[in-house]
């Protein structure tokens, strides 16, 4: 290859001689002699000889194989080819300076060299074949040996498996039946008819065990279904009763509670089971800690400023589980108390009212007849008679309140305008106490109530009267009050009408606030304690309620009278809570 590359370079330098074929052939001969090649040819791509330089002893011309041109055209090096008779080696090389031309050279070899090389290759091939045959024979021998060993091993294993199968098969059946049993198949049985004696005894014991378990499972399922049915029945009963029920385990933790108990105790936590009773209701916890087998007692439970009277019964309580049942008897106690007070009021009114008229007439007669005869003590005489007449009048008004409370009639329901009733009560209060401002939040919803208008007006007037007296007392104590002294509003939402009245008075006491609605309970020195009791009775007779609280827009008390609508609102939407002057227009006095 180095020679061919060098010759190609030399031939590129004498390209101009190519037109003179004789000189070019001589140059080829000289180049061939210089490099030791007796024959040098210039060929085209078709294998035709374009020029040649041959010595007399040059071997005959043999055309290169066509594949050599294709290999050189692809840019690869064409391999040299060897020929015999005479032995020579021939090579083809491209001449890019001559276009589609190739350099083809021939070099003679020693006589018989190719034949000797071929003979040596055949010997080597025969030796290799012998080596390969030897390896094959050894592999065949090894495979035969391995096959024999495997056959012996398989036979031994087969014999061992046959011997062990008689023992392991019953055990396998027993294991399979045990797995089926663990998966819940209580009908699993083991067939031990052809098993050894010991395995047959074990299988029979297993079959008896599964039969007993199956029988017990059927009994347990029946008991479970019965228990679930009973539990659902008890839960249904507990959810439907109005009494509160709480179950406690032996450690005093809540194990069951119904919805009524949650409502009565104002429990908002959804998950109270597992908690100590003291965390749910300290009042009930004190009773349960007595450890008595049976307890029945009335207790007061206060939640969010509201006090309820509960009648509690406890069963158990001697180191085991307990069941607490309790009913809300607040209204019952209130009704009984009101009935008793009405009876007392009726008797008082009857016993006191009869002598009042003679006393008043006697005092007036004494003043008319003897005033001129008293002389210089006329001032004392007038003061004494006026005191008698005034006190008799006060007692008369008190007796009238007693009579009114004792003879409250049943309401007569008619359609009344709630907004007009509020405006009428506010107007009456402004006339009664002109020095105390009464404000109405506008706009007032035009709402129709199905109620006894006279009784609702009486309730509104009583509340406004109490508010005015509270503001007057607050002013009399030297405190400064804001304007207005009384703020009123009508709120309609959720199917209810709410008359909200706030004042700038002394406010309501925190302690025993719920008792202010009981008869003859009052915080004023000259009050009879019947005003709120009458208002509460009117609200309850109409299916509503009376709420007492602290004012939000003023500094005193807040009283809310709630009445069911029984008819839809005609016009305005719900009013939002707010302070006077925030987003509502005051009605001008």
Coordinates of C-alpha atoms in Angstrom, one line a residue:
X1 CA 0.0 0.0 0.0
X2 CA 2.9 2.4 0.7
X3 CA 4.4 1.6 -2.7
X4 CA 1.1 2.1 -4.4
X5 CA 0.6 5.5 -2.7
X6 CA 4.1 6.6 -3.6
X7 CA 3.7 5.4 -7.2
X8 CA 0.4 7.3 -7.5
X9 CA 2.1 10.5 -6.4
X10 CA 4.9 10.0 -9.0
X11 CA 2.5 9.3 -11.7
X12 CA 0.7 12.5 -10.9
X13 CA 3.9 14.4 -11.7
X14 CA 4.2 12.9 -15.2
X15 CA 0.6 13.3 -16.2
X16 CA 1.7 15.5 -19.1
X17 CA 3.4 12.5 -20.7
X18 CA 0.2 10.6 -20.9
X19 CA -0.5 11.9 -24.4
X20 CA 2.7 10.2 -25.7
X21 CA 1.9 6.6 -25.1
X22 CA 5.4 5.3 -25.8
X23 CA 7.2 7.6 -23.5
X24 CA 4.5 7.1 -20.8
X25 CA 4.9 3.3 -21.1
X26 CA 8.6 3.6 -20.7
X27 CA 8.1 5.8 -17.6
X28 CA 5.8 3.2 -16.2
X29 CA 8.4 0.5 -16.8
X30 CA 11.1 2.6 -15.1
X31 CA 8.8 3.3 -12.1
X32 CA 8.0 -0.5 -11.9
X33 CA 11.7 -1.4 -12.0
X34 CA 12.4 1.2 -9.3
X35 CA 9.8 -0.3 -6.9
X36 CA 10.4 -3.9 -8.0
X37 CA 7.3 -4.5 -9.9
X38 CA 7.8 -6.3 -13.4
X39 CA 4.4 -5.1 -14.7
X40 CA 2.6 -1.8 -14.1
X41 CA -0.8 -0.9 -15.7
X42 CA -3.1 2.1 -16.0
X43 CA -6.7 0.9 -16.2
X44 CA -10.0 2.7 -16.5
X45 CA -13.2 1.9 -14.5
X46 CA -14.2 -0.8 -17.0
X47 CA -11.0 -2.7 -16.5
X48 CA -9.5 -1.6 -19.9
X49 CA -5.8 -1.1 -20.2
X50 CA -4.9 2.5 -20.9
X51 CA -1.1 2.2 -20.5
X52 CA 1.3 -0.5 -19.5
X53 CA 5.0 -0.9 -18.5
X54 CA 6.1 -4.6 -18.7
X55 CA 9.4 -6.2 -18.4
X56 CA 10.2 -9.3 -20.4
X57 CA 10.0 -11.6 -17.4
X58 CA 6.6 -10.1 -16.3
X59 CA 3.9 -12.6 -15.6
X60 CA 0.9 -12.7 -18.0
X61 CA -1.8 -10.0 -17.6
X62 CA -4.8 -11.1 -15.5
X63 CA -7.6 -8.6 -15.2
X64 CA -8.5 -7.5 -11.6
X65 CA -11.9 -8.7 -10.3
X66 CA -14.8 -6.4 -10.9
X67 CA -15.5 -6.1 -7.1
X68 CA -12.2 -4.3 -6.7
X69 CA -13.4 -1.4 -8.7
X70 CA -16.6 -1.2 -6.7
X71 CA -14.7 -1.3 -3.4
X72 CA -12.4 1.5 -4.6
X73 CA -15.4 3.6 -5.8
X74 CA -16.8 3.4 -2.3
X75 CA -13.7 4.9 -0.9
X76 CA -12.3 1.7 0.6
X77 CA -9.0 -0.1 0.1
X78 CA -9.3 -3.1 -2.3
X79 CA -7.5 -6.2 -1.0
X80 CA -4.6 -7.6 -3.0
X81 CA -5.3 -10.9 -4.9
X82 CA -2.9 -13.8 -5.4
X83 CA -2.6 -16.0 -8.6
X84 CA -0.8 -19.2 -9.5
X85 CA 1.2 -20.3 -12.5
X86 CA 3.2 -18.3 -12.0
X87 CA 2.7 -17.3 -8.4
X88 CA 2.2 -13.6 -8.1
X89 CA 0.3 -11.0 -6.1
X90 CA -1.7 -8.2 -7.8
X91 CA -3.1 -4.9 -6.4
X92 CA -5.4 -2.1 -7.6
X93 CA -5.1 1.5 -6.5
X94 CA -7.0 4.7 -7.6
X95 CA -5.3 7.5 -9.6
X96 CA -7.4 10.7 -8.8
X97 CA -5.1 12.8 -11.0
X98 CA -6.1 10.8 -14.1
X99 CA -9.9 10.9 -13.5
X100 CA -11.5 7.5 -13.7
X101 CA -8.2 5.6 -13.8
X102 CA -6.5 3.0 -11.6
X103 CA -3.0 1.8 -11.0
X104 CA -2.6 -1.9 -11.3
X105 CA 0.6 -3.6 -10.4
X106 CA 1.9 -7.2 -10.3
X107 CA 4.7 -8.6 -8.2
X108 CA 6.0 -12.2 -8.7
X109 CA 6.3 -14.6 -5.7
X110 CA 8.5 -17.7 -5.1
X111 CA 7.4 -20.6 -7.2
X112 CA 5.0 -22.9 -5.3
X113 CA 4.6 -20.5 -2.4
X114 CA 0.8 -20.3 -2.8
X115 CA 0.5 -24.0 -3.0
X116 CA 2.6 -24.5 0.1
X117 CA 0.5 -21.9 2.0
X118 CA -2.7 -23.6 0.9
X119 CA -1.4 -27.0 2.1
X120 CA -0.4 -25.4 5.4
X121 CA -3.9 -24.0 5.8
X122 CA -5.5 -27.3 5.1
X123 CA -3.2 -28.9 7.7
X124 CA -4.1 -26.3 10.2
X125 CA -7.8 -26.7 9.4
X126 CA -7.5 -30.5 9.8
X127 CA -5.8 -30.0 13.2
X128 CA -8.6 -27.6 14.3
X129 CA -11.2 -30.0 13.2
X130 CA -9.5 -32.7 15.3
X131 CA -9.4 -30.4 18.2
X132 CA -13.1 -29.6 17.8
X133 CA -13.9 -33.3 17.5
X134 CA -12.0 -34.0 20.7
X135 CA -14.0 -31.3 22.6
X136 CA -17.2 -32.7 21.2
X137 CA -16.3 -36.2 22.3
X138 CA -15.5 -34.9 25.8
X139 CA -18.8 -33.0 25.9
X140 CA -20.8 -36.0 24.8
X141 CA -19.1 -38.1 27.5
X142 CA -19.8 -35.5 30.1
X143 CA -23.5 -35.2 29.0
X144 CA -23.8 -39.0 29.1
X145 CA -22.3 -39.1 32.6
X146 CA -24.6 -36.3 33.7
X147 CA -27.6 -37.9 32.2
X148 CA -26.9 -41.2 34.0
X149 CA -26.4 -39.3 37.3
X150 CA -29.7 -37.4 36.8
X151 CA -31.6 -40.6 36.0
X152 CA -30.2 -42.1 39.2
X153 CA -31.1 -39.0 41.2
X154 CA -34.6 -38.7 39.7
X155 CA -35.2 -42.4 40.5
X156 CA -34.1 -41.8 44.1
X157 CA -36.2 -38.7 44.4
X158 CA -39.2 -40.5 42.9
X159 CA -38.8 -43.3 45.4
X160 CA -38.4 -40.9 48.3
X161 CA -41.5 -38.9 47.2
X162 CA -43.5 -42.1 46.9
X163 CA -42.5 -43.1 50.4
X164 CA -43.2 -39.6 51.8
X165 CA -46.5 -39.0 50.0
X166 CA -48.2 -41.6 52.1
X167 CA -47.3 -39.5 55.2
X168 CA -47.5 -36.0 53.8
X169 CA -50.8 -36.3 51.9
X170 CA -53.0 -36.5 55.0
X171 CA -51.0 -33.7 56.6
X172 CA -51.5 -31.6 53.5
X173 CA -55.2 -32.2 53.6
X174 CA -55.3 -31.2 57.2
X175 CA -53.3 -28.0 56.5
X176 CA -55.7 -27.1 53.6
X177 CA -58.7 -27.7 55.8
X178 CA -57.2 -25.5 58.5
X179 CA -56.6 -22.7 56.0
X180 CA -60.2 -22.9 54.8
X181 CA -61.3 -22.8 58.5
X182 CA -59.2 -19.7 59.1
X183 CA -60.7 -18.1 56.0
X184 CA -64.2 -18.6 57.5
X185 CA -65.3 -21.8 55.8
X186 CA -66.6 -23.8 58.8
X187 CA -67.7 -26.7 56.6
X188 CA -64.1 -27.8 56.0
X189 CA -63.6 -31.5 56.7
X190 CA -60.7 -34.0 56.2
X191 CA -61.1 -37.3 54.5
X192 CA -58.8 -39.7 56.5
X193 CA -60.2 -43.0 55.2
X194 CA -56.9 -44.2 53.6
X195 CA -54.5 -42.4 56.0
X196 CA -52.4 -44.1 58.7
X197 CA -54.0 -44.8 62.0
X198 CA -52.3 -41.8 63.8
X199 CA -53.4 -39.4 61.1
X200 CA -56.9 -40.8 61.0
X201 CA -57.3 -40.1 64.8
X202 CA -55.9 -36.5 64.2
X203 CA -58.3 -35.9 61.3
X204 CA -61.3 -37.1 63.3
X205 CA -60.4 -34.7 66.1
X206 CA -60.1 -31.9 63.6
X207 CA -63.5 -32.7 62.1
X208 CA -65.2 -32.7 65.5
X209 CA -63.5 -29.4 66.3
X210 CA -64.8 -27.8 63.1
X211 CA -68.3 -29.1 63.7
X212 CA -68.3 -27.6 67.2
X213 CA -67.0 -24.3 65.8
X214 CA -69.7 -24.2 63.1
X215 CA -72.4 -24.8 65.7
X216 CA -71.1 -22.1 67.9
X217 CA -70.8 -19.7 64.9
X218 CA -74.4 -20.2 64.0
X219 CA -75.4 -19.5 67.6
X220 CA -73.1 -16.4 67.8
X221 CA -74.6 -15.0 64.5
X222 CA -78.1 -15.5 65.8
X223 CA -77.2 -13.8 69.0
X224 CA -75.5 -11.0 67.1
X225 CA -78.5 -10.4 64.9
X226 CA -80.7 -10.3 68.0
X227 CA -78.4 -7.9 69.7
X228 CA -78.2 -5.6 66.7
X229 CA -82.0 -5.6 66.4
X230 CA -82.3 -4.8 70.1
X231 CA -79.7 -2.1 69.8
X232 CA -81.4 -0.5 66.8
X233 CA -84.7 -0.7 68.7
X234 CA -83.2 0.9 71.8
X235 CA -81.5 3.6 69.7
X236 CA -84.8 4.3 67.9
X237 CA -86.6 4.6 71.2
X238 CA -83.9 6.9 72.7
X239 CA -83.8 9.1 69.7
X240 CA -87.6 9.6 69.8
X241 CA -88.1 10.3 73.5
X242 CA -88.0 13.8 74.9
X243 CA -86.1 12.8 78.0
X244 CA -82.3 13.0 78.0
X245 CA -80.5 9.6 78.4
X246 CA -76.8 9.2 79.2
X247 CA -75.1 5.9 79.7
X248 CA -71.8 5.6 81.7
X249 CA -69.3 2.8 81.9
X250 CA -67.7 1.7 85.1
X251 CA -65.1 4.3 84.8
X252 CA -67.6 7.2 84.6
X253 CA -67.1 7.8 80.9
X254 CA -70.0 8.5 78.5
X255 CA -70.8 5.3 76.6
X256 CA -74.2 6.5 75.1
X257 CA -76.1 9.7 74.7
X258 CA -79.2 10.7 72.8
X259 CA -80.1 13.9 71.0
X260 CA -82.5 15.1 73.7
X261 CA -79.6 15.0 76.2
X262 CA -77.4 17.0 73.9
X263 CA -80.2 19.6 73.5
X264 CA -81.0 19.8 77.2
X265 CA -77.3 20.1 78.2
X266 CA -76.4 22.4 75.1
X267 CA -73.7 20.0 74.0
X268 CA -72.1 21.1 70.7
X269 CA -69.3 18.6 70.6
X270 CA -70.3 15.8 68.2
X271 CA -68.0 13.2 69.7
X272 CA -68.5 13.0 73.5
X273 CA -68.4 9.3 73.9
X274 CA -65.4 8.2 75.9
X275 CA -65.3 11.6 77.8
X276 CA -65.7 11.9 81.5
X277 CA -69.1 13.0 82.6
X278 CA -67.6 16.0 84.5
X279 CA -66.4 17.4 81.1
X280 CA -69.9 17.1 79.7
X281 CA -72.0 18.2 82.7
X282 CA -70.4 19.0 86.0
X283 CA -73.9 19.1 87.7
X284 CA -74.7 15.6 86.7
X285 CA -71.2 14.4 87.6
X286 CA -71.8 15.5 91.2
X287 CA -74.9 13.3 91.5
X288 CA -73.2 10.3 89.8
X289 CA -70.2 10.4 92.2
X290 CA -72.4 9.7 95.2
X291 CA -72.3 5.9 94.4
X292 CA -75.9 5.3 95.3
X293 CA -77.9 2.6 93.5
X294 CA -80.9 4.9 92.9
X295 CA -81.0 8.6 92.8
X296 CA -83.9 10.9 91.9
X297 CA -83.4 14.6 92.4
X298 CA -84.1 18.0 90.8
X299 CA -81.1 20.2 89.8
X300 CA -80.6 23.5 88.0
X301 CA -78.4 23.6 84.8
X302 CA -77.2 26.9 83.5
X303 CA -76.1 27.2 79.9
X304 CA -75.5 30.5 78.0
X305 CA -77.3 32.5 80.7
X306 CA -80.4 30.3 80.7
X307 CA -81.2 28.1 83.7
X308 CA -83.2 24.9 83.3
X309 CA -84.6 22.7 86.0
X310 CA -84.0 19.1 85.3
X311 CA -85.4 16.1 87.1
X312 CA -82.6 13.5 87.2
X313 CA -82.9 9.8 87.8
X314 CA -79.8 7.6 88.2
X315 CA -79.8 3.8 88.2
X316 CA -76.7 1.7 89.1
X317 CA -73.9 3.6 90.6
X318 CA -72.3 0.9 92.8
X319 CA -69.0 0.4 91.0
X320 CA -70.6 -0.6 87.7
X321 CA -72.3 1.0 84.8
X322 CA -74.9 3.8 85.3
X323 CA -77.9 5.1 83.3
X324 CA -78.9 8.8 83.8
X325 CA -82.3 9.9 82.6
X326 CA -83.5 13.5 83.0
X327 CA -86.4 15.6 81.9
X328 CA -86.8 19.4 81.5
X329 CA -89.4 20.4 84.1
X330 CA -88.7 24.1 83.8
X331 CA -92.0 24.9 82.2
X332 CA -93.8 22.5 84.4
X333 CA -92.3 24.2 87.5
X334 CA -93.0 27.6 86.0
X335 CA -96.6 26.6 85.2
X336 CA -97.1 25.2 88.7
X337 CA -95.6 28.3 90.3
X338 CA -97.7 30.6 88.1
X339 CA -100.8 28.7 88.9
X340 CA -100.0 29.0 92.6
X341 CA -99.2 32.7 92.3
X342 CA -102.4 33.3 90.3
X343 CA -104.4 31.7 93.1
X344 CA -102.5 33.8 95.7
X345 CA -103.1 36.9 93.5
X346 CA -106.8 36.1 93.3
X347 CA -107.1 35.7 97.0
X348 CA -105.1 38.9 97.7
X349 CA -107.2 40.9 95.3
X350 CA -110.3 39.6 96.9
X351 CA -109.2 40.1 100.5
X352 CA -107.6 43.6 99.9
X353 CA -109.9 45.2 97.4
X354 CA -113.0 45.1 99.5
X355 CA -111.8 47.3 102.4
X356 CA -110.0 49.8 100.0
X357 CA -113.1 51.6 98.9
X358 CA -114.4 52.3 102.5
X359 CA -110.9 53.5 103.5
X360 CA -110.7 55.9 100.6
X361 CA -114.2 57.2 101.1
X362 CA -113.7 57.6 104.8
X363 CA -110.5 59.6 104.3
X364 CA -112.1 61.8 101.7
X365 CA -115.1 62.4 104.1
X366 CA -112.8 63.2 107.0
X367 CA -111.0 65.8 104.8
X368 CA -114.3 67.4 103.7
X369 CA -116.0 67.4 107.1
X370 CA -113.2 68.1 109.6
X371 CA -110.7 70.2 107.6
X372 CA -112.2 73.4 108.7
X373 CA -112.3 72.4 112.3
X374 CA -108.6 71.3 112.7
X375 CA -107.4 74.8 113.0
X376 CA -103.6 75.4 112.8
X377 CA -102.9 71.7 112.2
X378 CA -104.6 71.8 108.8
X379 CA -101.4 71.2 106.9
X380 CA -100.7 68.0 108.9
X381 CA -104.3 67.0 108.5
X382 CA -104.1 67.5 104.7
X383 CA -100.9 65.6 104.4
X384 CA -102.2 62.7 106.4
X385 CA -105.4 62.4 104.4
X386 CA -103.6 62.8 101.1
X387 CA -101.2 60.1 102.1
X388 CA -104.1 57.8 103.0
X389 CA -105.8 58.4 99.7
X390 CA -102.6 58.1 97.7
X391 CA -101.5 54.9 99.4
X392 CA -105.0 53.5 98.9
X393 CA -104.8 54.4 95.2
X394 CA -101.4 52.6 94.9
X395 CA -102.7 49.6 96.7
X396 CA -105.7 49.7 94.3
X397 CA -103.5 49.7 91.3
X398 CA -101.5 46.9 92.7
X399 CA -104.6 44.9 93.3
X400 CA -105.7 45.6 89.7
X401 CA -102.4 44.1 88.6
X402 CA -103.0 41.1 90.8
X403 CA -106.4 40.7 89.3
X404 CA -105.1 41.1 85.7
X405 CA -102.4 38.5 86.3
X406 CA -104.9 36.1 87.9
X407 CA -107.6 36.5 85.2
X408 CA -105.5 36.5 82.0
X409 CA -107.8 35.3 79.3
X410 CA -107.0 33.0 76.4
X411 CA -105.8 34.9 73.3
X412 CA -108.2 35.6 70.5
X413 CA -106.3 35.3 67.3
X414 CA -106.9 37.9 64.5
X415 CA -104.8 39.4 61.8
X416 CA -102.8 42.4 63.2
X417 CA -100.2 44.7 61.7
X418 CA -97.0 44.2 63.8
X419 CA -95.5 47.5 62.6
X420 CA -98.6 49.5 63.6
X421 CA -98.7 47.8 67.1
X422 CA -95.0 48.8 67.6
X423 CA -95.6 52.4 66.5
X424 CA -98.7 52.7 68.8
X425 CA -96.8 51.4 71.8
X426 CA -93.9 53.8 71.1
X427 CA -96.3 56.7 70.8
X428 CA -97.9 55.9 74.1
X429 CA -94.5 55.7 75.8
X430 CA -93.4 59.1 74.3
X431 CA -96.6 60.7 75.7
X432 CA -96.1 59.0 79.1
X433 CA -92.4 60.0 79.4
X434 CA -91.8 62.9 77.0
X435 CA -88.3 63.6 78.6
X436 CA -87.0 60.2 77.5
X437 CA -86.4 59.7 73.8
X438 CA -87.8 56.5 72.1
X439 CA -86.3 55.7 68.8
X440 CA -87.6 53.3 66.0
X441 CA -85.2 51.8 63.5
X442 CA -86.5 52.4 60.0
X443 CA -87.7 51.0 57.7
X444 CA -90.2 48.9 59.8
X445 CA -91.3 45.7 58.0
X446 CA -95.0 45.8 57.1
X447 CA -95.8 42.4 58.7
X448 CA -99.1 40.7 59.5
X449 CA -99.3 38.6 62.7
X450 CA -102.0 36.1 63.6
X451 CA -102.3 37.2 67.3
X452 CA -104.4 38.8 70.0
X453 CA -103.7 42.5 69.3
X454 CA -104.8 43.7 72.7
X455 CA -102.4 41.3 74.5
X456 CA -99.4 42.0 72.2
X457 CA -99.9 45.7 72.7
X458 CA -100.1 45.2 76.5
X459 CA -96.8 43.3 76.4
X460 CA -95.1 46.0 74.3
X461 CA -96.4 48.8 76.6
X462 CA -95.2 46.8 79.7
X463 CA -91.7 46.4 78.3
X464 CA -91.5 50.0 77.2
X465 CA -92.8 51.1 80.6
X466 CA -90.1 49.1 82.3
X467 CA -87.4 50.5 80.0
X468 CA -88.6 54.1 80.7
X469 CA -88.5 53.5 84.5
X470 CA -85.0 52.0 84.2
X471 CA -83.7 55.0 82.2
X472 CA -85.4 57.4 84.8
X473 CA -83.8 55.5 87.7
X474 CA -80.4 55.6 85.9
X475 CA -80.7 59.4 85.4
X476 CA -81.8 59.8 89.0
X477 CA -78.7 58.1 90.2
X478 CA -76.6 60.8 88.5
X479 CA -75.4 58.8 85.6
X480 CA -75.3 60.2 82.1
X481 CA -77.5 58.5 79.5
X482 CA -77.2 58.7 75.7
X483 CA -79.8 59.7 73.2
X484 CA -82.2 58.0 72.7
X485 CA -82.9 56.5 76.0
X486 CA -84.9 53.7 74.4
X487 CA -84.3 52.1 71.0
X488 CA -86.9 49.7 69.3
X489 CA -86.8 47.6 66.2
X490 CA -89.0 45.0 64.4
X491 CA -87.0 42.2 62.9
X492 CA -88.7 39.6 60.7
X493 CA -86.8 36.5 59.6
X494 CA -87.1 32.7 59.7
X495 CA -90.9 32.8 60.1
X496 CA -90.8 34.9 63.3
X497 CA -91.4 38.5 64.2
X498 CA -89.0 39.9 66.9
X499 CA -89.8 43.1 68.8
X500 CA -86.4 44.2 70.1
X501 CA -86.3 46.9 72.8
X502 CA -83.1 48.2 74.3
X503 CA -82.7 50.9 77.0
X504 CA -79.9 53.0 78.5
X505 CA -80.9 52.1 82.1
X506 CA -79.3 50.2 84.9
X507 CA -79.3 46.8 83.0
X508 CA -80.3 43.4 84.2
X509 CA -78.4 41.4 86.9
X510 CA -76.2 38.6 85.8
X511 CA -77.3 36.3 88.7
X512 CA -80.8 34.8 88.6
X513 CA -81.7 36.7 85.5
X514 CA -84.0 34.0 84.3
X515 CA -86.0 34.4 87.6
X516 CA -87.1 37.9 86.6
X517 CA -89.9 36.4 84.6
X518 CA -91.4 34.7 87.7
X519 CA -94.3 36.5 89.5
X520 CA -93.4 38.9 92.3
X521 CA -89.6 38.8 91.5
X522 CA -88.4 42.4 90.7
X523 CA -85.3 44.6 91.1
X524 CA -87.2 47.8 91.7
X525 CA -88.4 48.9 95.2
X526 CA -92.0 49.7 94.2
X527 CA -92.4 47.0 91.5
X528 CA -94.9 44.2 91.9
X529 CA -92.9 41.8 89.9
X530 CA -95.8 41.0 87.6
X531 CA -94.9 42.9 84.4
X532 CA -92.4 40.5 82.9
X533 CA -94.4 37.5 84.2
X534 CA -97.5 38.8 82.2
X535 CA -95.4 39.5 79.1
X536 CA -93.8 36.0 79.2
X537 CA -97.3 34.5 79.6
X538 CA -98.5 36.4 76.6
X539 CA -95.5 35.3 74.5
X540 CA -95.9 31.7 75.5
X541 CA -99.7 31.8 74.8
X542 CA -98.8 32.9 71.3
X543 CA -96.2 30.1 70.7
X544 CA -93.3 32.5 71.2
X545 CA -90.8 33.4 73.9
X546 CA -89.4 36.2 75.9
X547 CA -85.6 36.7 75.9
X548 CA -83.6 38.9 78.3
X549 CA -80.1 40.1 77.7
X550 CA -77.7 42.9 77.6
X551 CA -78.1 45.8 75.2
X552 CA -75.9 45.9 72.1
X553 CA -76.4 49.4 70.8
X554 CA -77.0 51.0 74.3
X555 CA -75.7 50.4 77.8
X556 CA -78.7 48.9 79.5
X557 CA -81.0 45.9 79.0
X558 CA -82.2 44.2 75.8
X559 CA -85.6 42.5 75.8
X560 CA -86.8 40.5 72.7
X561 CA -90.4 39.4 72.2
X562 CA -90.6 36.6 69.7
X563 CA -93.9 35.8 67.9
X564 CA -94.5 33.3 65.1
X565 CA -95.6 35.0 61.9
X566 CA -98.1 32.4 60.5
X567 CA -98.1 34.6 57.4
X568 CA -95.3 35.6 55.0
X569 CA -93.8 39.1 55.0
X570 CA -95.5 41.4 52.5
X571 CA -92.6 43.7 51.7
X572 CA -89.3 44.4 53.3
X573 CA -86.3 42.0 53.6
X574 CA -84.7 41.1 56.9
X575 CA -83.1 44.0 58.8
X576 CA -79.5 43.7 59.9
X577 CA -78.4 44.2 63.4
X578 CA -76.7 47.6 64.0
X579 CA -76.2 50.5 66.2
X580 CA -78.5 53.5 66.1
X581 CA -77.4 55.8 63.2
X582 CA -75.2 53.2 61.5
X583 CA -77.3 52.2 58.5
X584 CA -80.9 53.0 59.6
X585 CA -82.7 56.2 59.7
X586 CA -84.1 57.4 63.0
X587 CA -87.7 58.3 63.2
X588 CA -88.0 62.0 64.1
X589 CA -89.6 62.7 67.5

